[in-house]
PDB file of C-alpha atoms in Angstrom:
ATOM      1  CA  GLN A   1     -51.294 -27.989 -36.386  1.00  0.00           C
ATOM      2  CA  LEU A   2     -51.206 -28.436 -32.620  1.00  0.00           C
ATOM      3  CA  THR A   3     -47.416 -28.448 -32.737  1.00  0.00           C
ATOM      4  CA  VAL A   4     -47.452 -25.158 -34.560  1.00  0.00           C
ATOM      5  CA  LEU A   5     -49.976 -23.741 -32.100  1.00  0.00           C
ATOM      6  CA  PHE A   6     -48.016 -24.821 -29.033  1.00  0.00           C
ATOM      7  CA  GLY A   7     -44.760 -23.674 -30.577  1.00  0.00           C
ATOM      8  CA  ALA A   8     -46.231 -20.245 -31.295  1.00  0.00           C
ATOM      9  CA  CYS A   9     -47.713 -19.969 -27.783  1.00  0.00           C
ATOM     10  CA  ALA A  10     -44.411 -20.921 -26.195  1.00  0.00           C
ATOM     11  CA  GLY A  11     -42.473 -18.480 -28.353  1.00  0.00           C
ATOM     12  CA  LEU A  12     -40.691 -21.335 -30.125  1.00  0.00           C
ATOM     13  CA  PRO A  13     -40.206 -21.557 -33.863  1.00  0.00           C
ATOM     14  CA  ALA A  14     -42.881 -23.606 -35.571  1.00  0.00           C
ATOM     15  CA  ARG A  15     -41.750 -26.985 -36.884  1.00  0.00           C
ATOM     16  CA  ARG A  16     -43.466 -29.171 -39.367  1.00  0.00           C
ATOM     17  CA  ALA A  17     -43.136 -32.921 -38.910  1.00  0.00           C
ATOM     18  CA  LEU A  18     -41.945 -34.748 -41.999  1.00  0.00           C
ATOM     19  CA  PRO A  19     -43.880 -37.879 -42.886  1.00  0.00           C
ATOM     20  CA  VAL A  20     -41.860 -41.036 -42.364  1.00  0.00           C
ATOM     21  CA  CYS A  21     -43.516 -42.777 -45.279  1.00  0.00           C
ATOM     22  CA  GLN A  22     -45.938 -41.898 -48.019  1.00  0.00           C
ATOM     23  CA  ALA A  23     -49.226 -43.800 -48.256  1.00  0.00           C
ATOM     24  CA  TYR A  24     -50.598 -44.253 -51.730  1.00  0.00           C
ATOM     25  CA  LYS A  25     -54.230 -44.360 -52.831  1.00  0.00           C
ATOM     26  CA  ASN A  26     -54.422 -48.147 -52.544  1.00  0.00           C
ATOM     27  CA  ASP A  27     -52.868 -48.076 -49.025  1.00  0.00           C
ATOM     28  CA  GLN A  28     -49.433 -49.216 -50.137  1.00  0.00           C
ATOM     29  CA  VAL A  29     -46.450 -47.832 -48.261  1.00  0.00           C
ATOM     30  CA  ASP A  30     -43.270 -46.581 -49.890  1.00  0.00           C
ATOM     31  CA  THR A  31     -40.902 -49.018 -48.160  1.00  0.00           C
ATOM     32  CA  GLU A  32     -37.954 -48.043 -50.338  1.00  0.00           C
ATOM     33  CA  GLY A  33     -38.303 -44.442 -49.199  1.00  0.00           C
ATOM     34  CA  VAL A  34     -38.513 -45.514 -45.564  1.00  0.00           C
ATOM     35  CA  ASN A  35     -35.416 -47.705 -45.949  1.00  0.00           C
ATOM     36  CA  ARG A  36     -33.533 -44.884 -47.652  1.00  0.00           C
ATOM     37  CA  LYS A  37     -34.414 -42.398 -44.892  1.00  0.00           C
ATOM     38  CA  PHE A  38     -33.466 -44.910 -42.192  1.00  0.00           C
ATOM     39  CA  ASN A  39     -30.104 -45.646 -43.829  1.00  0.00           C
ATOM     40  CA  ASP A  40     -29.421 -41.912 -44.193  1.00  0.00           C
ATOM     41  CA  ALA A  41     -30.242 -41.329 -40.525  1.00  0.00           C
ATOM     42  CA  VAL A  42     -27.984 -44.187 -39.402  1.00  0.00           C
ATOM     43  CA  SER A  43     -25.077 -43.041 -41.553  1.00  0.00           C
ATOM     44  CA  ASN A  44     -25.512 -39.419 -40.420  1.00  0.00           C
ATOM     45  CA  THR A  45     -25.602 -40.505 -36.775  1.00  0.00           C
ATOM     46  CA  GLY A  46     -22.328 -42.374 -37.148  1.00  0.00           C
ATOM     47  CA  ALA A  47     -20.656 -39.384 -38.775  1.00  0.00           C
ATOM     48  CA  TYR A  48     -22.041 -37.062 -36.081  1.00  0.00           C
ATOM     49  CA  LEU A  49     -20.772 -39.281 -33.256  1.00  0.00           C
ATOM     50  CA  GLN A  50     -17.374 -39.622 -34.905  1.00  0.00           C
ATOM     51  CA  THR A  51     -17.087 -35.835 -35.246  1.00  0.00           C
ATOM     52  CA  LYS A  52     -18.053 -35.294 -31.614  1.00  0.00           C
ATOM     53  CA  TRP A  53     -15.571 -37.963 -30.462  1.00  0.00           C
ATOM     54  CA  GLU A  54     -12.771 -36.264 -32.404  1.00  0.00           C
ATOM     55  CA  GLU A  55     -13.701 -32.887 -30.856  1.00  0.00           C
ATOM     56  CA  THR A  56     -13.590 -34.327 -27.320  1.00  0.00           C
ATOM     57  CA  GLU A  57     -10.446 -33.280 -25.510  1.00  0.00           C
ATOM     58  CA  ASP A  58     -10.825 -35.445 -22.397  1.00  0.00           C
ATOM     59  CA  LYS A  59     -11.592 -38.873 -23.863  1.00  0.00           C
ATOM     60  CA  PRO A  60     -11.045 -40.905 -20.652  1.00  0.00           C
ATOM     61  CA  ALA A  61     -13.577 -38.767 -18.788  1.00  0.00           C
ATOM     62  CA  ALA A  62     -16.095 -39.188 -21.610  1.00  0.00           C
ATOM     63  CA  VAL A  63     -15.665 -42.963 -21.498  1.00  0.00           C
ATOM     64  CA  ILE A  64     -16.049 -43.028 -17.689  1.00  0.00           C
ATOM     65  CA  ILE A  65     -19.187 -40.856 -17.815  1.00  0.00           C
ATOM     66  CA  THR A  66     -20.718 -43.025 -20.557  1.00  0.00           C
ATOM     67  CA  ALA A  67     -19.921 -46.237 -18.669  1.00  0.00           C
ATOM     68  CA  GLY A  68     -21.360 -44.719 -15.480  1.00  0.00           C
ATOM     69  CA  ALA A  69     -24.568 -43.769 -17.276  1.00  0.00           C
ATOM     70  CA  ILE A  70     -24.958 -47.294 -18.662  1.00  0.00           C
ATOM     71  CA  LEU A  71     -24.281 -48.786 -15.221  1.00  0.00           C
ATOM     72  CA  LEU A  72     -26.860 -46.438 -13.689  1.00  0.00           C
ATOM     73  CA  LEU A  73     -29.472 -47.487 -16.260  1.00  0.00           C
ATOM     74  CA  VAL A  74     -28.833 -51.183 -15.583  1.00  0.00           C
ATOM     75  CA  THR A  75     -29.029 -50.619 -11.823  1.00  0.00           C
ATOM     76  CA  LEU A  76     -32.257 -48.627 -12.040  1.00  0.00           C
ATOM     77  CA  SER A  77     -33.764 -51.264 -14.315  1.00  0.00           C
ATOM     78  CA  SER A  78     -32.926 -53.934 -11.743  1.00  0.00           C
ATOM     79  CA  VAL A  79     -34.481 -51.880  -8.954  1.00  0.00           C
ATOM     80  CA  VAL A  80     -37.665 -51.332 -10.954  1.00  0.00           C
ATOM     81  CA  ASP A  81     -37.870 -55.068 -11.738  1.00  0.00           C
ATOM     82  CA  ALA A  82     -37.377 -55.930  -8.055  1.00  0.00           C
ATOM     83  CA  VAL A  83     -40.103 -53.509  -6.951  1.00  0.00           C
ATOM     84  CA  ASP A  84     -42.396 -54.793  -9.687  1.00  0.00           C
ATOM     85  CA  LYS A  85     -42.083 -58.338  -8.310  1.00  0.00           C
ATOM     86  CA  ILE A  86     -43.445 -57.273  -4.904  1.00  0.00           C
ATOM     87  CA  PRO A  87     -47.180 -57.993  -5.260  1.00  0.00           C
ATOM     88  CA  ILE A  88     -48.641 -55.053  -3.358  1.00  0.00           C
ATOM     89  CA  PHE A  89     -46.280 -52.487  -4.883  1.00  0.00           C
ATOM     90  CA  SER A  90     -46.897 -53.585  -8.468  1.00  0.00           C
ATOM     91  CA  ASP A  91     -50.674 -53.324  -7.932  1.00  0.00           C
ATOM     92  CA  LEU A  92     -50.270 -49.928  -6.252  1.00  0.00           C
ATOM     93  CA  ILE A  93     -48.079 -48.629  -9.081  1.00  0.00           C
ATOM     94  CA  GLU A  94     -50.609 -49.902 -11.625  1.00  0.00           C
ATOM     95  CA  LEU A  95     -53.414 -48.145  -9.740  1.00  0.00           C
ATOM     96  CA  VAL A  96     -51.452 -44.893  -9.687  1.00  0.00           C
ATOM     97  CA  GLY A  97     -50.838 -45.216 -13.436  1.00  0.00           C
ATOM     98  CA  VAL A  98     -54.536 -45.747 -14.128  1.00  0.00           C
ATOM     99  CA  ALA A  99     -55.449 -42.799 -11.893  1.00  0.00           C
ATOM    100  CA  VAL A 100     -52.965 -40.490 -13.624  1.00  0.00           C
ATOM    101  CA  THR A 101     -54.180 -41.626 -17.031  1.00  0.00           C
ATOM    102  CA  ALA A 102     -57.806 -41.029 -16.060  1.00  0.00           C
ATOM    103  CA  TRP A 103     -56.968 -37.604 -14.650  1.00  0.00           C
TER     104      TRP A 103
END
């Protein structure tokens, strides 16, 4: 209901979240339904990516941009790990996180 409220306040169309799985009266979960939905999502994602790749006119540029994005993520992860290993910075970052969470 909050999603609908915020969507209406922001002028966005209201969306209803679909349940990922159904819980039964005795707290069992419909694992077959979850597996089916997951397999559908994976197969649809592959078809979507294949369609977008076929529509791409400049394939070398798309490959270079994708490789650059992956390289950037690896580099930023290394920087964050290096900063996290410095004792005073990791404590300071943790303190900032707690302060933001409390705020």
